[in-house]
Short mmCIF file of C-alpha atoms in Angstrom, two decimals:
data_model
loop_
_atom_site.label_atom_id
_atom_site.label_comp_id
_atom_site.label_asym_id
_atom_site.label_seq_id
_atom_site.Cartn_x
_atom_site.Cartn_y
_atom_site.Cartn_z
CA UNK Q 29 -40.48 -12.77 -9.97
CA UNK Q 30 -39.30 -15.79 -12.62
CA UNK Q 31 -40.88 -13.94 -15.84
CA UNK Q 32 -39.67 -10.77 -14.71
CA UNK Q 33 -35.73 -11.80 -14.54
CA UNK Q 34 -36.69 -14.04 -17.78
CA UNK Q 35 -37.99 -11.15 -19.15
CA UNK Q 36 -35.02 -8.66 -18.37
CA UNK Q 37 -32.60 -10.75 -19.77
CA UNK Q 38 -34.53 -11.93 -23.16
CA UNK Q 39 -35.14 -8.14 -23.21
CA UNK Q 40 -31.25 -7.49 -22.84
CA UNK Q 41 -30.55 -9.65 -25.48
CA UNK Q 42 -32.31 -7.92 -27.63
CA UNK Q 43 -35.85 -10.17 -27.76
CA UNK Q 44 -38.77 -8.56 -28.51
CA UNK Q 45 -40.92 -9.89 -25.13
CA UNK Q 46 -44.06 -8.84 -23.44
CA UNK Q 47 -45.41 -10.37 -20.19
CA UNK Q 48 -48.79 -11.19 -19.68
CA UNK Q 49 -50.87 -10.65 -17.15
CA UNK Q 50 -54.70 -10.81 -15.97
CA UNK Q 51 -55.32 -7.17 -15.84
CA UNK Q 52 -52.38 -4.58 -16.74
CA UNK Q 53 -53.82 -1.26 -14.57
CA UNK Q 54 -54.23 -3.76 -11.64
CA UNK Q 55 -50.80 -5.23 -11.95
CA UNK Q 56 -49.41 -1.59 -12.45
CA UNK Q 57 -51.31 0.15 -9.40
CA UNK Q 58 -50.02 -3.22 -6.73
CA UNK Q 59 -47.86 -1.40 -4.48
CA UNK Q 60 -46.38 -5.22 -3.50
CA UNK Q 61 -42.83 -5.41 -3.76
CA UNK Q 62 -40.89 -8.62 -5.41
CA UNK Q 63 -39.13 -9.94 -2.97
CA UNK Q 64 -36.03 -10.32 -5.37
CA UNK Q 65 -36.06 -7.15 -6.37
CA UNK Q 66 -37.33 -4.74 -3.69
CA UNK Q 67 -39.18 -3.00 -6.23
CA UNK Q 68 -43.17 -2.81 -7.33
CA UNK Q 69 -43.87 -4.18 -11.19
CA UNK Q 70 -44.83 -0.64 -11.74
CA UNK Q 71 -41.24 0.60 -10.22
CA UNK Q 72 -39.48 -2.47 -12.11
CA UNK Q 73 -41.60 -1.57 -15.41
CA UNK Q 74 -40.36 1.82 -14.95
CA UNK Q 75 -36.42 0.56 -14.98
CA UNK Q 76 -37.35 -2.49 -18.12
CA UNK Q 77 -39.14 -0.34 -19.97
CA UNK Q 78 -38.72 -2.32 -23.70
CA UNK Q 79 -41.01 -5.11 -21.78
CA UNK Q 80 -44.32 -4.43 -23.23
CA UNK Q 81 -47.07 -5.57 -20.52
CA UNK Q 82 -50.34 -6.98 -21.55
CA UNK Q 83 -53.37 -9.36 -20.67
CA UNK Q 84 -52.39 -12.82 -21.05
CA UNK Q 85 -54.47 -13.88 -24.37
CA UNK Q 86 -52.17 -10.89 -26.16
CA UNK Q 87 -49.18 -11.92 -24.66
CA UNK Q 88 -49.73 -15.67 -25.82
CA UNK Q 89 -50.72 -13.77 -29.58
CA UNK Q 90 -47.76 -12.23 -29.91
CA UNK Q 91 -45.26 -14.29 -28.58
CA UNK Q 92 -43.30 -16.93 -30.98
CA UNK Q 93 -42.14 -18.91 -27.88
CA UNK Q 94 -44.24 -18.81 -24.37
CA UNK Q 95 -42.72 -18.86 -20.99
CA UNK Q 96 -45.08 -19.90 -18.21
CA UNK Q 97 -43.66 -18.30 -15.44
CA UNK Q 98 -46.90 -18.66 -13.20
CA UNK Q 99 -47.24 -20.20 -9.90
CA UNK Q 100 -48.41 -24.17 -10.06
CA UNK Q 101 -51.67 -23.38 -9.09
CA UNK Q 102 -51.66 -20.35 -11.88
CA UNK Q 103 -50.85 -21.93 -14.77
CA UNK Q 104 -54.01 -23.70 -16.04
CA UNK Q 105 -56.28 -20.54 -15.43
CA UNK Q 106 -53.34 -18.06 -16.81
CA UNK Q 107 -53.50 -20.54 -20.16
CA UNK Q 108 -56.87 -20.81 -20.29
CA UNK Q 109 -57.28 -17.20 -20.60
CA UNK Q 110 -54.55 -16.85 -22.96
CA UNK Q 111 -56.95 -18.83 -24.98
CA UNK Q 112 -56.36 -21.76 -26.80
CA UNK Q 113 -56.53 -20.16 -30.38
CA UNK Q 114 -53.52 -18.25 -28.98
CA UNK Q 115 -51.30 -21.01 -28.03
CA UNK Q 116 -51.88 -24.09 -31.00
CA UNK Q 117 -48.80 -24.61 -32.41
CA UNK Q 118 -46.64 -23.05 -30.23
CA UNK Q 119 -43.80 -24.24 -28.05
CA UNK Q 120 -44.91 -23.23 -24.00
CA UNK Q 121 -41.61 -23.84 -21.88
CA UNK Q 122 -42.76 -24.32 -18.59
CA UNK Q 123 -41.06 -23.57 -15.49
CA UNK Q 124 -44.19 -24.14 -13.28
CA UNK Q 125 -43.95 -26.46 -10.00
CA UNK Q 126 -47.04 -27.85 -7.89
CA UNK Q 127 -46.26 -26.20 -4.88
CA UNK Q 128 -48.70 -26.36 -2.03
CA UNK Q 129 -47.78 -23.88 0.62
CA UNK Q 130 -51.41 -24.00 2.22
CA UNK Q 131 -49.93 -26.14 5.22
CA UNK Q 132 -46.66 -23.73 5.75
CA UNK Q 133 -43.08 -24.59 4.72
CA UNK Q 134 -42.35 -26.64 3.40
CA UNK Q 135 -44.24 -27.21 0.55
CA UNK Q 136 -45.91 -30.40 -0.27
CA UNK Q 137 -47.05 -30.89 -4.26
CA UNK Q 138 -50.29 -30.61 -5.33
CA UNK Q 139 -50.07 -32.72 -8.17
CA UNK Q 140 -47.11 -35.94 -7.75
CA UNK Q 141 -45.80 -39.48 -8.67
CA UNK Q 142 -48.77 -40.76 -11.42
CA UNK Q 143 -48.93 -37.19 -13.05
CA UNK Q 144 -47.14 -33.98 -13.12
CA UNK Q 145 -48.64 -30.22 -13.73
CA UNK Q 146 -46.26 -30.61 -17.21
CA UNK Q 147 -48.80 -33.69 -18.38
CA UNK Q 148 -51.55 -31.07 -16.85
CA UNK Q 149 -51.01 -28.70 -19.28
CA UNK Q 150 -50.30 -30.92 -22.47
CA UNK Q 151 -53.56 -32.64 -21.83
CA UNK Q 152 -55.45 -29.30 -21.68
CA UNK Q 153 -53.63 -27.70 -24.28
CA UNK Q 154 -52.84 -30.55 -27.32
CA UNK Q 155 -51.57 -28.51 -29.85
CA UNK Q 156 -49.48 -26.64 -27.61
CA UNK Q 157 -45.79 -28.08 -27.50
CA UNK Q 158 -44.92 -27.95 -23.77
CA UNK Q 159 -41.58 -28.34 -22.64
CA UNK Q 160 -40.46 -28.53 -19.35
CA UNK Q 161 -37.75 -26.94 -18.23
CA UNK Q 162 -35.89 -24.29 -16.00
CA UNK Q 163 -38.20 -25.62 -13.23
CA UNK Q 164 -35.39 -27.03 -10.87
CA UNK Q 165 -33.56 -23.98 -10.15
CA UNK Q 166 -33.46 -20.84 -8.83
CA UNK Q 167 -34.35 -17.43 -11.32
CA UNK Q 168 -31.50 -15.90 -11.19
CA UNK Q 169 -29.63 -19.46 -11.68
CA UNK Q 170 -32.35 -20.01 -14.69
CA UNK Q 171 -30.54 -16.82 -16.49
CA UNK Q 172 -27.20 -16.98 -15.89
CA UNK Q 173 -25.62 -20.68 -14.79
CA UNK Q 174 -22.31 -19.16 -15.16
CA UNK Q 175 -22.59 -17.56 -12.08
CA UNK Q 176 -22.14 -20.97 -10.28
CA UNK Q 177 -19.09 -23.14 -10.68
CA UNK Q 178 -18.72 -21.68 -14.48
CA UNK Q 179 -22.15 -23.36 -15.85
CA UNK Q 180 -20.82 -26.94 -14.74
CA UNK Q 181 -24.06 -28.12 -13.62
CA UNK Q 182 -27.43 -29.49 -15.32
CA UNK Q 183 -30.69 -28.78 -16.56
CA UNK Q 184 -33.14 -31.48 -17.71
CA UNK Q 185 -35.92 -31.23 -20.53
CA UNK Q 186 -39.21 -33.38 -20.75
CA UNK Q 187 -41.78 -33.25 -24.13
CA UNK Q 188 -43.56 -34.99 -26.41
CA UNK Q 189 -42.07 -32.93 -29.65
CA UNK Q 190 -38.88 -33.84 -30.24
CA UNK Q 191 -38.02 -30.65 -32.45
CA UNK Q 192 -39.63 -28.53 -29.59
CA UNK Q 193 -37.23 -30.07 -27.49
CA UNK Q 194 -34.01 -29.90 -29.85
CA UNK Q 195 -35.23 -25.49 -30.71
CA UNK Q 196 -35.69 -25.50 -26.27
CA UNK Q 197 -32.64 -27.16 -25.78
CA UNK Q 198 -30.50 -24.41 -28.26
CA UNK Q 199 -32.81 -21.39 -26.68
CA UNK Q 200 -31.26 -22.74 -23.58
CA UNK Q 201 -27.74 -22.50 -25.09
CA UNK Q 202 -28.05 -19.50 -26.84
CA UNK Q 203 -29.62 -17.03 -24.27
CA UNK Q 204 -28.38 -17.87 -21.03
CA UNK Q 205 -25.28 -20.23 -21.61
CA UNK Q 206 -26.66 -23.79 -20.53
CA UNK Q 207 -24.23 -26.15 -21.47
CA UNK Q 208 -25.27 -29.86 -19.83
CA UNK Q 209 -28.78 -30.23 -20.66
CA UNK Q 210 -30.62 -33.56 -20.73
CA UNK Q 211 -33.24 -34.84 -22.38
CA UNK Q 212 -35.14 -36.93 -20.07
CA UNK Q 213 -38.16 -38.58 -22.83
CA UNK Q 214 -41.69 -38.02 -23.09
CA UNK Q 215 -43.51 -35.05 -21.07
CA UNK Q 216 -44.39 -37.96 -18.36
CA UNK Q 217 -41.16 -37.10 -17.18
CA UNK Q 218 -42.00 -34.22 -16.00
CA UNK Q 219 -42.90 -36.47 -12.77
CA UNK Q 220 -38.99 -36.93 -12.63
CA UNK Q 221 -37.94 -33.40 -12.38
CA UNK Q 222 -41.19 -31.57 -10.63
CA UNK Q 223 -40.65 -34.18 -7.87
CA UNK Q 224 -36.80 -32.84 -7.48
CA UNK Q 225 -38.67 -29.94 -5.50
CA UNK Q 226 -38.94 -31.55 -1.90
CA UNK Q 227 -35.33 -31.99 -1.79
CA UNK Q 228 -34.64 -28.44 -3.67
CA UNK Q 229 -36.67 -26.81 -0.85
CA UNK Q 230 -34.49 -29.02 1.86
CA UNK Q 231 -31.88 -28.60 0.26
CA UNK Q 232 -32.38 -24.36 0.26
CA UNK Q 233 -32.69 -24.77 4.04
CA UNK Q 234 -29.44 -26.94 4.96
CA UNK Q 235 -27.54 -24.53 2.41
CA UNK Q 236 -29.10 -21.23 3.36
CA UNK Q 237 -29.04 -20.10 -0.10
CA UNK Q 238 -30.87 -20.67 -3.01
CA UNK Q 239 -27.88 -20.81 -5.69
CA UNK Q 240 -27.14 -24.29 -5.96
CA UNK Q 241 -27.92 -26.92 -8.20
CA UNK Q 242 -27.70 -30.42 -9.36
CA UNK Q 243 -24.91 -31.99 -11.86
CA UNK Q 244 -25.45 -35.15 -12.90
CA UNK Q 245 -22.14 -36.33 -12.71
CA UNK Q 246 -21.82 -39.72 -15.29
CA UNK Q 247 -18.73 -41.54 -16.64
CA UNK Q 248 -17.43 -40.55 -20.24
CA UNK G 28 -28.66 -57.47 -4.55
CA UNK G 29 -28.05 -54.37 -2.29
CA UNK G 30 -27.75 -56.36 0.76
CA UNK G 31 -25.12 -58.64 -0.92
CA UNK G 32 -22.84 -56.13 -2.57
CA UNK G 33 -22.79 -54.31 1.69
CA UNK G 34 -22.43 -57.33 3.28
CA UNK G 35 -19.20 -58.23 0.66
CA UNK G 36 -18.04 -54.89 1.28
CA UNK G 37 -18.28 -54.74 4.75
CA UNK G 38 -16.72 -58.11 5.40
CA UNK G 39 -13.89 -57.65 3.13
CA UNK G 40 -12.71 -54.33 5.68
CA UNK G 41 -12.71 -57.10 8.58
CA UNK G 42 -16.42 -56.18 9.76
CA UNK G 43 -18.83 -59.34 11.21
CA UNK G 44 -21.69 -59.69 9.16
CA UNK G 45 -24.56 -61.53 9.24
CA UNK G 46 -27.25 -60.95 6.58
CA UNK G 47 -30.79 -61.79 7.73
CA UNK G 48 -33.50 -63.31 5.47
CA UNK G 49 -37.07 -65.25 6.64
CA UNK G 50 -35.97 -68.62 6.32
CA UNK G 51 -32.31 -69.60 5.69
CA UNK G 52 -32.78 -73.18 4.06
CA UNK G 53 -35.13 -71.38 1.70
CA UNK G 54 -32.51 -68.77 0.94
CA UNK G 55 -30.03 -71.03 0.52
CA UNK G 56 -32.07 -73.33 -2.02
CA UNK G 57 -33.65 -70.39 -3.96
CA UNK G 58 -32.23 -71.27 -7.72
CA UNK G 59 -32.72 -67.85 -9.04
CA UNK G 60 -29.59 -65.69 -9.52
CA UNK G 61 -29.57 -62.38 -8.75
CA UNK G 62 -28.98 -59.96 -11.67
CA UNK G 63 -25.39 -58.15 -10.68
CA UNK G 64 -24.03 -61.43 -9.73
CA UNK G 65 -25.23 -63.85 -11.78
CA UNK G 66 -25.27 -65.91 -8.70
CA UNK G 67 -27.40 -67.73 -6.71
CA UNK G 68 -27.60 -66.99 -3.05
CA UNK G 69 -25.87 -70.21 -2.19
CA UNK G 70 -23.34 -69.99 -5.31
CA UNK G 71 -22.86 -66.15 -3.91
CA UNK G 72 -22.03 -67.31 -0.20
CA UNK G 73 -20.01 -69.77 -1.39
CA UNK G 74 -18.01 -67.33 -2.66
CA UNK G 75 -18.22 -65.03 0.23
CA UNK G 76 -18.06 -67.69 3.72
CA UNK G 77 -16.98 -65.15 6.24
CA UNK G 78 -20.65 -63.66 5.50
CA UNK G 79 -23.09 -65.48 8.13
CA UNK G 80 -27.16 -65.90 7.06
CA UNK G 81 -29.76 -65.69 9.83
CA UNK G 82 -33.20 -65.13 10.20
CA UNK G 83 -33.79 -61.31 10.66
CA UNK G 84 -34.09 -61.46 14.62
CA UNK G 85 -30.78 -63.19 14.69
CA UNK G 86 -28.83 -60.77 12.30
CA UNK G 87 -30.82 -57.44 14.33
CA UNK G 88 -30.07 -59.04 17.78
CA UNK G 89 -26.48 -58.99 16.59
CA UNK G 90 -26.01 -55.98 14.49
CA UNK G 91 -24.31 -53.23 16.26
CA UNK G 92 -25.52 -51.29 13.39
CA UNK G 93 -28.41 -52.76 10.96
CA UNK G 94 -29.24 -51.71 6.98
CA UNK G 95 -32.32 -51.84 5.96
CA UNK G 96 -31.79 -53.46 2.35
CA UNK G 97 -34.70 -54.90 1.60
CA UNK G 98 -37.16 -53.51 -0.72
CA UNK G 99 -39.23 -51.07 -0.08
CA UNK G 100 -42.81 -53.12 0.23
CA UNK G 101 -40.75 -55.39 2.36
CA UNK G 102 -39.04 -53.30 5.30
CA UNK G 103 -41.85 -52.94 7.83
CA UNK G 104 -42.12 -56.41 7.77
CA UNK G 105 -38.74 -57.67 7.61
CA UNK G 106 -38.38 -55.00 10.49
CA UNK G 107 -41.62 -56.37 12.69
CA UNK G 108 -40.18 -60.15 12.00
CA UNK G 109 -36.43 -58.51 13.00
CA UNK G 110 -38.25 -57.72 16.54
CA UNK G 111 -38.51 -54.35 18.57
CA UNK G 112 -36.36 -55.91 20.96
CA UNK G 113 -33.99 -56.55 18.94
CA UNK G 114 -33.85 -53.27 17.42
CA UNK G 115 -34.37 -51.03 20.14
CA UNK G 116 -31.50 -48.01 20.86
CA UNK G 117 -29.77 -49.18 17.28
CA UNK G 118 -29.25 -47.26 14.34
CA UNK G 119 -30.86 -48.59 11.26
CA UNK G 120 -29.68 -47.20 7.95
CA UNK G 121 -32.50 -47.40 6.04
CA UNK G 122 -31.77 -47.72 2.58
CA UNK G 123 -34.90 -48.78 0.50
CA UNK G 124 -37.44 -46.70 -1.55
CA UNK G 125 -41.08 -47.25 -1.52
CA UNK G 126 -40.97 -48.11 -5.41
CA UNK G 127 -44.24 -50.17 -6.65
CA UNK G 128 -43.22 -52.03 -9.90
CA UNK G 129 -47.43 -53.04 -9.59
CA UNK G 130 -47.94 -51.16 -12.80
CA UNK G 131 -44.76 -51.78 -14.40
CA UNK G 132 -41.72 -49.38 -15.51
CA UNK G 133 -41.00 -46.64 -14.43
CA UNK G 134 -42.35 -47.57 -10.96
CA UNK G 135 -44.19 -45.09 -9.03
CA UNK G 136 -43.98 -44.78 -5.28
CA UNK G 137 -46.71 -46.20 -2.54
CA UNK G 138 -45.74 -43.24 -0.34
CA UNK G 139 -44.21 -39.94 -0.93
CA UNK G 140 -45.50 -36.37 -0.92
CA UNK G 141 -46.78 -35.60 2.44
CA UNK G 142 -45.17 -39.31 4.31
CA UNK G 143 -41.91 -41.81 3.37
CA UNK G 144 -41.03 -45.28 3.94
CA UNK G 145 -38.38 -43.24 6.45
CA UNK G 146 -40.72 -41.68 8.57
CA UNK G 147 -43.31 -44.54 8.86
CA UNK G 148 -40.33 -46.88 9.75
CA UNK G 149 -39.44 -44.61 12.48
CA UNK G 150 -43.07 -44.04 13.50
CA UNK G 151 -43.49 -48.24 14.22
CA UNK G 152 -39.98 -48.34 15.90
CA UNK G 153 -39.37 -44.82 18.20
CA UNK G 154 -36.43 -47.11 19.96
CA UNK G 155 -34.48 -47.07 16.45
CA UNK G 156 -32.43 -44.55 15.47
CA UNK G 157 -33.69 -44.70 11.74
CA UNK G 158 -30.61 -42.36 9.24
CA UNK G 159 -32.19 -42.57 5.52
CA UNK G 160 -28.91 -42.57 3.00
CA UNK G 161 -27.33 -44.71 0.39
CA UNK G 162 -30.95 -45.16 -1.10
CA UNK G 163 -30.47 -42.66 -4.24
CA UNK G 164 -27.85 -44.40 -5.60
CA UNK G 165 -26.69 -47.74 -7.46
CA UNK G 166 -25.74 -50.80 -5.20
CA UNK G 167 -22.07 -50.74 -6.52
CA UNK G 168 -21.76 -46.97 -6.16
CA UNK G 169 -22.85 -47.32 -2.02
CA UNK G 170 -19.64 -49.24 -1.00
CA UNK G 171 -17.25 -47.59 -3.84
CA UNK G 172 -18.14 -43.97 -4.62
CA UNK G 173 -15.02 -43.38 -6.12
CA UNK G 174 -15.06 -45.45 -9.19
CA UNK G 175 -17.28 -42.42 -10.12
CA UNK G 176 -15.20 -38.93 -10.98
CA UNK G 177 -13.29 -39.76 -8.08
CA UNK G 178 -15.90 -39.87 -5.83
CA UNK G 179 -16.80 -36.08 -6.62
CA UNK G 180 -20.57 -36.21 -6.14
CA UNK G 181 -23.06 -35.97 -3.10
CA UNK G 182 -24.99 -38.25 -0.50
CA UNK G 183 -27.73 -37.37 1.76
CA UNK G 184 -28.42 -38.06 5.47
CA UNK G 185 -31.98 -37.79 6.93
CA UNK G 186 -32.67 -38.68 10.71
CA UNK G 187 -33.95 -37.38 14.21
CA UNK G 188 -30.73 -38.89 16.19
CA UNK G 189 -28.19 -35.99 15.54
CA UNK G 190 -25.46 -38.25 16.71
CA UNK G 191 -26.54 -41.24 15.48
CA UNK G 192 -26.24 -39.11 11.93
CA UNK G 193 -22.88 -37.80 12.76
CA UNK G 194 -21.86 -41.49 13.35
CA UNK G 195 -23.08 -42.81 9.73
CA UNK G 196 -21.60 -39.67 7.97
CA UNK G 197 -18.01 -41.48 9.44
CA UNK G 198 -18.90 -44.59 8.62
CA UNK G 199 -19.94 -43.77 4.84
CA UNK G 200 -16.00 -41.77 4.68
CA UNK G 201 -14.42 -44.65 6.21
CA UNK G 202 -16.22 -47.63 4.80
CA UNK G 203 -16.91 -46.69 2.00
CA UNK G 204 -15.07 -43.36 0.87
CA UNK G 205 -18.20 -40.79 0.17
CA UNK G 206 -16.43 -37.55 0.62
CA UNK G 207 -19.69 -35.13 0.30
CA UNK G 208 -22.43 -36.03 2.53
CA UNK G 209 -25.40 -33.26 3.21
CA UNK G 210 -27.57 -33.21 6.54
CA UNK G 211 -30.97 -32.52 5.23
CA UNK G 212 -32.46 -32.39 8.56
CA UNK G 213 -34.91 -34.82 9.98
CA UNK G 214 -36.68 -38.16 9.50
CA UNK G 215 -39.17 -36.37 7.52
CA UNK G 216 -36.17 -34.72 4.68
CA UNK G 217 -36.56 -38.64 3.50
CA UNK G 218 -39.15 -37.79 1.39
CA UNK G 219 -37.16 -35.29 -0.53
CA UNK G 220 -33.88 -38.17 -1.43
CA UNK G 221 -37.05 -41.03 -1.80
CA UNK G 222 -38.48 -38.69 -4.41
CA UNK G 223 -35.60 -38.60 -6.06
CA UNK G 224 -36.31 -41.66 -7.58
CA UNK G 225 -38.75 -41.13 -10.18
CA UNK G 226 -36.02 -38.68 -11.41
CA UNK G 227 -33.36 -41.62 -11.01
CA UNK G 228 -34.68 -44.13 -12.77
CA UNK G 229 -35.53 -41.94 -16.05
CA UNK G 230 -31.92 -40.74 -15.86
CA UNK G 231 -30.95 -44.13 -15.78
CA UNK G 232 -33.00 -44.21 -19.08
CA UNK G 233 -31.78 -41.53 -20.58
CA UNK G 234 -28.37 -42.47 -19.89
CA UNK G 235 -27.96 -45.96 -20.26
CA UNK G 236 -26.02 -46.75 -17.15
CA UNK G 237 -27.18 -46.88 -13.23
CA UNK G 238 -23.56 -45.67 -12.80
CA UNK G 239 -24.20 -41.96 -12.32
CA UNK G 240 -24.85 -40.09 -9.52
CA UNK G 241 -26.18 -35.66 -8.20
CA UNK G 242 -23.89 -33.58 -7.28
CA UNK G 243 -25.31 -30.77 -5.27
CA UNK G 244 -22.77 -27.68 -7.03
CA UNK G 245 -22.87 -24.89 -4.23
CA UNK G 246 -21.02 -21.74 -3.82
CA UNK G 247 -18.25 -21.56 -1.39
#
């Protein structure tokens, strides 16, 4: 559900984007709705049709700048098979989150506190320049902040590459109209923002909706 | 620290307050000064008279209502020394963290994920009417939220009592001033606002002051 309303609106601006996937004819014949949009990935396809679809090691080929848009447990497999020839070099922003839903709702996080799933996949991946981003809010907020109190909330980045970080940090800007982003440090602080997801879930449930978000709200 | 900048607080709006500690000549002849004050206990109470000093079963068998403002390695035990007599049908607002400095900054937490310090307090004492709040935000900010954008920022209440919640949500408007405080839901929602802190103290970091605080930007 995250890539595909990344990948609508980096296609409506005019990106050239393809999303990757295990096995395209599979993905095409699952007659599994997205919950968000009450439509199949063949039916979606059908209505986005300028998003190319291919197996993960071509998207990660073609693609300048990589999303991963996978569930926490997805991510290192989905990378791994994107190939690490594929990714050196590149900057991955990662929206992942370590959710563990095995023991119902809600979630508890599979990796926490002395590491993060961000760390996870810098380890794994060295020459990949992960950023982590996006992660603490809803799709459709991820897109489009303006939709909630005019943008006047805020988004956090952690990394190791400070340029990564600084080219993130404009994408951010530029596409969908971030305007308080923070840089938090190092990729370590990751920790810091994956961990926000015990209260987001709470926080969904004493709400009832899933359009909110955090401002950090500081003096000057 | 905490427990000082409260008890000033509280006093100064006409409360009776009586801070508890293991050993009051101890206290008392302690020469270090704590950081916000520059003071030393004594110099501090000195300064603040109308503040009494017990031992914790002394300041629980008096408390109408008792904070928890010791740190976080500390509360069982201040708690068990406090005594479950003392404690029983009381509300407690428990405002540490289970941060371990062990391995030095940032500090990571000794529970979280799956338990808090919240829960296992209320576990030990079922008599107490344990509300989790104040504890994701700077001493100074607790008793005067609106030295901060005029207060325009959030707090979060965690507990099993309903009432005894409804009761501490007035007493943070009219002690203190916080204008936005969020029911989370039960004991166990602490380990969302304690996991907040690895996110805290980066932001405090990042941003070179403890004086910020989340807003939680909903619709509506």
């Amino acid at each position: 559900m995250v890539g595909q309303i990344i990948a609508s609106a980096l296609a409506a601006k005019g990106h050239s984007v393809m999303m990757g996937t295990r096995d395209v004819r599979m993905t095409l014949e699952r007659d599994q709705k997205t919950a968000a949009t009450r439509l199949t990935l063949a039916e979606w396809h059908r209505q986005n049709p300028q998003v190319r679809l291919g197996i993960f090691a071509e998207a990660a080929a073609l693609g300048e700048v990589i999303f991963n848009a996978t569930n926490g447990f997805g991510a290192l497999p989905a990378l791994e098979s994107a190939g690490e020839a594929n990714l050196d070099g590149k900057i991955l922003i990662d929206i992942s989150n370590p959710l563990d839903f095995s023991q119902g709702m809600p979630p508890t996080l599979f990796i926490s506190n002395t590491d993060s799933l961000g760390e996870q996949i810098q380890r794994r991946f060295p020459g990949l320049k992960v950023v982590k981003t996006l992660n603490t809010v809803n799709a459709y907020l991820m897109v489009n902040p303006q939709q909630l109190a005019g943008g006047d909330h805020t988004l956090f980045v952690s990394g190791n590459d400070l340029e990564a970080k600084a080219r993130v940090t404009q994408y951010l800007r530029d596409w969908f109209g971030w305007k308080d982003v923070i840089d938090l440090g190092d990729i370590t602080t990751a920790r810091g923002t994956e961990m926000l997801l015990p209260i987001w879930v709470r926080l969904w449930g004493a709400l009832q909706t899933p359009v909110f978000n955090f401002k950090v709200v500081r003096q000057g």
